XYZ file of C-alpha atoms in Angstrom:
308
model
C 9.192 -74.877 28.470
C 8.274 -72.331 30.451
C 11.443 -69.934 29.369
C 10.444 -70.969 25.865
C 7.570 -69.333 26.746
C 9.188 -66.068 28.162
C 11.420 -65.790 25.153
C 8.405 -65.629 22.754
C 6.780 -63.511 24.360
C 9.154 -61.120 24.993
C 9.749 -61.637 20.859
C 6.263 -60.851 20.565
C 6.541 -57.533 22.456
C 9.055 -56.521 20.425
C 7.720 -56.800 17.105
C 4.287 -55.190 18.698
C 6.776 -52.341 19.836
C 8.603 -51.747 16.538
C 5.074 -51.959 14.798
C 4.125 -49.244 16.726
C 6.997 -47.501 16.422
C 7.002 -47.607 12.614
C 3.491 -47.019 12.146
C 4.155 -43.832 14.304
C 6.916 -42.475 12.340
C 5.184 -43.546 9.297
C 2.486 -41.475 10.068
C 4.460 -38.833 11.528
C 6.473 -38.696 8.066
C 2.874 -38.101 5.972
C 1.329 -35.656 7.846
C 0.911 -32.565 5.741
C 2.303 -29.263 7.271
C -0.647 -26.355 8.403
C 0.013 -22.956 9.081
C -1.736 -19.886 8.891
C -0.413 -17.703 6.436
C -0.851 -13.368 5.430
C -1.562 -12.790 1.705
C 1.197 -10.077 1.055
C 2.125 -8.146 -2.408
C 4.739 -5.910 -4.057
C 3.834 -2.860 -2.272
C 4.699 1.132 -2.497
C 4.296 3.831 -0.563
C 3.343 7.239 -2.644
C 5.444 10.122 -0.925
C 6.630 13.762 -1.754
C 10.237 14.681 -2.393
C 9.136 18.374 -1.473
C 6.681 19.791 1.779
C 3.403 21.508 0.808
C -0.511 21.698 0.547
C -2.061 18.718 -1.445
C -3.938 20.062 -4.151
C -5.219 17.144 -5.757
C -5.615 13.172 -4.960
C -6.565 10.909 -7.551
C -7.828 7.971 -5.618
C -9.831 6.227 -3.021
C -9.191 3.312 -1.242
C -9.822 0.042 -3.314
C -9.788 2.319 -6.498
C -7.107 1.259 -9.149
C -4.046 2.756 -10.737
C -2.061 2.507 -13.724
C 1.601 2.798 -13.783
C 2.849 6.411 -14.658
C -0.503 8.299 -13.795
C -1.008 10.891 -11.463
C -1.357 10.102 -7.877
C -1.450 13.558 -5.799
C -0.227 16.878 -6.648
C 1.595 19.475 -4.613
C 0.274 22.951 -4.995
C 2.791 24.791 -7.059
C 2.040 28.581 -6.698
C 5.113 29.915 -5.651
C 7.204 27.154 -6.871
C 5.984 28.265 -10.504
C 6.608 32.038 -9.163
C 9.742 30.979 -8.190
C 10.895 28.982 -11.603
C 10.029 31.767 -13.496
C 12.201 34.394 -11.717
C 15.156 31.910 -12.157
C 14.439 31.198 -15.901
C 14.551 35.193 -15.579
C 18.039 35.462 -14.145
C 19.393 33.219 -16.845
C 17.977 35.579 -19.161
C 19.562 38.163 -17.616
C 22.855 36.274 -17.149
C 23.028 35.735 -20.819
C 21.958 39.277 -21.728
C 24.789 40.555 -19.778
C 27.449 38.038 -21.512
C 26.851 38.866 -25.002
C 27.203 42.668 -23.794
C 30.263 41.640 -22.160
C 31.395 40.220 -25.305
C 30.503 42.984 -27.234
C 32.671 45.679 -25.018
C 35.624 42.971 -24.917
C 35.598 43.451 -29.043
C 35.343 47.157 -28.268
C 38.276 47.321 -25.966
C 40.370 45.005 -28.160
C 39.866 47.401 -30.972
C 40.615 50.017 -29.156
C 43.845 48.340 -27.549
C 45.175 47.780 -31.071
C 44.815 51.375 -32.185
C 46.583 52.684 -28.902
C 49.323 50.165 -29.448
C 49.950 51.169 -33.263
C 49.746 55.316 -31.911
C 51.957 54.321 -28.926
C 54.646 53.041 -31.820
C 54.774 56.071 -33.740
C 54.490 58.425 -31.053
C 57.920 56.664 -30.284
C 59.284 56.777 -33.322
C 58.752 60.616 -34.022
C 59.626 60.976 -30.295
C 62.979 59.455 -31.155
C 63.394 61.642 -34.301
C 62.163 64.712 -31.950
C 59.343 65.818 -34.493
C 56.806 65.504 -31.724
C 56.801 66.803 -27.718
C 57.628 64.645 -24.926
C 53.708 65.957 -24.105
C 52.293 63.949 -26.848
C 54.594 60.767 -26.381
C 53.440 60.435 -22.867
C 49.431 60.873 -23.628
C 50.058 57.867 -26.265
C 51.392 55.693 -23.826
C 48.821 56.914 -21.275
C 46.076 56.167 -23.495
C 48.352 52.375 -24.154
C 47.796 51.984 -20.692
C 44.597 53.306 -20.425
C 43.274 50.576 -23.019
C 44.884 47.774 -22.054
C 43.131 48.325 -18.609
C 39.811 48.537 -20.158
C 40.233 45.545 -22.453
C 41.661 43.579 -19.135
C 38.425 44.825 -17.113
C 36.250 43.665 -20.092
C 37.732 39.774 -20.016
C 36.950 39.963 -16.329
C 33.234 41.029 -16.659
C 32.740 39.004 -18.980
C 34.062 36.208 -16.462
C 31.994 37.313 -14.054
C 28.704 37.066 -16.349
C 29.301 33.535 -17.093
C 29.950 32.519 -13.785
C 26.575 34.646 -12.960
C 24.605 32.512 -16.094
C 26.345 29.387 -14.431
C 24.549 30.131 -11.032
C 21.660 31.068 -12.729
C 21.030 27.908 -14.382
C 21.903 26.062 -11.022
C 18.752 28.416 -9.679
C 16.602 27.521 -12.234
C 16.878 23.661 -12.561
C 16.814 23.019 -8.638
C 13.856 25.363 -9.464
C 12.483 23.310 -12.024
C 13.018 20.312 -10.717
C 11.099 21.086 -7.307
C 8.293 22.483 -9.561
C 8.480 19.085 -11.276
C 8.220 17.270 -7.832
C 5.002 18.637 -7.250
C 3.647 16.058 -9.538
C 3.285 12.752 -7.566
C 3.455 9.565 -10.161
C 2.995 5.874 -9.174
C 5.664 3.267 -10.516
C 3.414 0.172 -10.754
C -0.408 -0.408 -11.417
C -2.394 -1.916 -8.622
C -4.874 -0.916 -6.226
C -4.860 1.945 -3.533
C -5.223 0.087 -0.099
C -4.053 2.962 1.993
C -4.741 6.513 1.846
C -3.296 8.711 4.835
C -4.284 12.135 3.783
C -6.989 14.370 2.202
C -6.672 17.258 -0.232
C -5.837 20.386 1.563
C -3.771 18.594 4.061
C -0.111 19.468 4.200
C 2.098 16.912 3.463
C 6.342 16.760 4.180
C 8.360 14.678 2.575
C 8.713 11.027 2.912
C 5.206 10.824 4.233
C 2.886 8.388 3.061
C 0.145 9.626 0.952
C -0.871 6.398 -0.679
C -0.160 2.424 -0.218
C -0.614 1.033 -3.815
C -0.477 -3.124 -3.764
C 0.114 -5.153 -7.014
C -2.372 -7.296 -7.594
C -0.583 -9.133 -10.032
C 2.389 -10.350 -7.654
C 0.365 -11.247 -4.312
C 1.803 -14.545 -2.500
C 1.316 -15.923 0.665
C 3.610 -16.098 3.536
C 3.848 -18.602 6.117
C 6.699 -19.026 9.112
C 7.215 -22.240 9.869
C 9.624 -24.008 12.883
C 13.084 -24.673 12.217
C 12.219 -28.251 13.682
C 10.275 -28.573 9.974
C 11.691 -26.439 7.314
C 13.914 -29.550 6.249
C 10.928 -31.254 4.847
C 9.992 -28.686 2.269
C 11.284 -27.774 -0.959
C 11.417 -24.814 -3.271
C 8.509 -26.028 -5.695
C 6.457 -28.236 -3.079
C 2.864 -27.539 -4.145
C -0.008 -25.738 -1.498
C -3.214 -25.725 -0.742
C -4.896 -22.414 0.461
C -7.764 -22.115 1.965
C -10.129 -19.723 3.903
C -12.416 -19.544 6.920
C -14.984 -17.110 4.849
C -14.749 -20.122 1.824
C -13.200 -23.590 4.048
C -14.466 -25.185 0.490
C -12.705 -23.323 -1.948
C -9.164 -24.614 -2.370
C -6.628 -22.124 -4.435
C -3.936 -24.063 -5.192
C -0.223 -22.393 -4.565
C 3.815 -23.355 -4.744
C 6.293 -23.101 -2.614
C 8.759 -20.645 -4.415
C 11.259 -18.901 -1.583
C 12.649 -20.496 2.074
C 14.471 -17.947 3.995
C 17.763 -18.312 3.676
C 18.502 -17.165 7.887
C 15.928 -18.298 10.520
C 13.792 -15.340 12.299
C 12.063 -14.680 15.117
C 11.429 -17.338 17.809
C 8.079 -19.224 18.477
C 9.139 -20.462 21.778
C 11.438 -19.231 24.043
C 14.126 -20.874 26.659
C 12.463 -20.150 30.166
C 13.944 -23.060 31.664
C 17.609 -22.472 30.693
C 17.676 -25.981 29.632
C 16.320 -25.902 26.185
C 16.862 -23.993 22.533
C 14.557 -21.348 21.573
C 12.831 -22.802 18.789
C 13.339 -20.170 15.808
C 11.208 -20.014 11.998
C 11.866 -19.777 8.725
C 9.376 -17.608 6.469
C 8.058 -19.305 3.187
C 6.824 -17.307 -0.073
C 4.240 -19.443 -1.496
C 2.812 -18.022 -5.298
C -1.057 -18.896 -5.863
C -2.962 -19.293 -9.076
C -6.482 -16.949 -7.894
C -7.918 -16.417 -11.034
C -11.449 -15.353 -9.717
C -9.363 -12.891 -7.368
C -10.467 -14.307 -4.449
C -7.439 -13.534 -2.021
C -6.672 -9.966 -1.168
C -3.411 -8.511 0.477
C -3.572 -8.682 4.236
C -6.290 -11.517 4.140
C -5.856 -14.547 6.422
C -5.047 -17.737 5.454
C -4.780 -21.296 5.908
C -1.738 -23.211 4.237
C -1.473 -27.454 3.748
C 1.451 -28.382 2.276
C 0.752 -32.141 1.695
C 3.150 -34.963 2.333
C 3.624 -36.287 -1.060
C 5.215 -32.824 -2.445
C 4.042 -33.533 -5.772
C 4.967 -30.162 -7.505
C 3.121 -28.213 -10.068
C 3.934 -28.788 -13.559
């Protein structure tokens, strides 16, 4: 009786135990995931592809801007100075070519009437109606013309190489003078401005951050030790400290593909560091609520019912 007794309750125990233990991992299974979370956007820095004074800025911070308008400009004194000296030497370059080409018909006409003298000269010099004197000043002038017609091919050469370096001149010219206009690619909103008119600027430095508003997301980095119970398409909850009430609801739509840095590192030598994966999650914010670099708090819930 009395190991009857022992056998039940050790029975007993067990079911308590694997109650337990499945209401634990029941539990565990259902619990939504909560991070915090940055609200992030296609972003681009305004730059200049040439150094110089700003002479104009178009914005201030929170102001917006429309795709292909002017964000800055470069002052373009000498650059203009400069453009129109080149556009100058192509003038110049083409001036001299159809001269060139002019003295090359010249010469050639010239060449041909010393060649047709040179024959006869030889022919009467043959029959000896005319003196060796005058024989030899046709083929001197012969000579004499060919030279000048050969000269005259190589000016005119020369002149087109000139208009060739000339144009060279005048579109790097041009094209630096173009530079000095500063366009933005997308629309959004100015959330950065580094520098002031009259400020000299070099290239590559920032003079604006622009921010589409209409592609902001949120992301999150969450532990390897999770990442395999999310999906691409798992709906989101955001929320706020400023508004804990105000729920903006979001989707899960890109899981790095290689995990990043590490929330916890080995110190014992015993253990792995425990590494993250970032998630892209897309909101619907109609009132437009969430602005880039706000913080944010992230629930995705257990049941990852996606949005249709």
């Amino acid at each position: 009786m009395k190991k009857m007794v022992i056998i039940l309750s050790a029975v007993a125990a067990a079911v308590i135990i694997f109650i337990i233990f499945s209401a634990y991992f029941k539990d565990k299974g259902s619990e939504s995931i909560r991070k915090s979370g940055i609200v992030q956007g296609t972003e681009v820095n305004i730059t200049s592809n040439i150094p110089g004074k700003i002479a104009e800025l178009c914005c201030s911070e929170g102001e917006n801007i429309t795709a292909g308008s002017v964000a800055a400009s470069i002052d373009s004194d000498d650059l203009k100075a400069a453009t129109e000296q080149a556009d100058a030497s192509v003038q110049r370059a083409i001036a001299d070519i159809k001269t060139s080409e002019a003295n090359i018909e010249t010469a050639k006409a010239r060449l041909v009437e010393a060649k047709l003298d040179k024959e006869r000269m030889t022919s009467l010099f043959q029959e000896s109606l005319v003196p060796r004197a005058k024989f030899d000043s046709s083929e001197a002038n012969l000579n004499s013309a060919a030279a000048i017609h050969k000269a005259s091919v190589s000016q005119l050469a020369s002149s087109k190489a000139r208009l060739k370096e000339a144009e060279a001149m005048f579109s790097q010219q041009k094209a630096r003078l173009n530079d000095t206009i500063i366009t933005t690619p997308i629309s959004g909103v100015v959330v950065f401005k580094a520098l002031e008119k009259g400020e000299f600027v070099s290239p590559g430095i920032t003079i604006y951050t622009i921010v589409d508003m209409e592609d902001l997301w949120v992301r999150i980095d969450v532990e390897e030790s999770l990442i395999g119970m999310i999906n691409i398409g798992d709906n989101a909850v955001i929320t706020t400290d400023a508004k804990p009430d105000k729920k903006i609801e979001g989707r899960v739509s890109e899981i790095g593909r290689y995990a990043e840095f590490a929330t916890q590192r080995d110190v014992k030598h015993g253990t792995q560091d425990i590494k993250t994966f970032h998630l892209k999650i897309y909101f619907t914010d109609t009132e437009r609520f969430l602005k880039p670099g706000m913080t944010v708090n992230v629930e995705i819930p257990s049941d990852k019912q996606k949005i249709k």
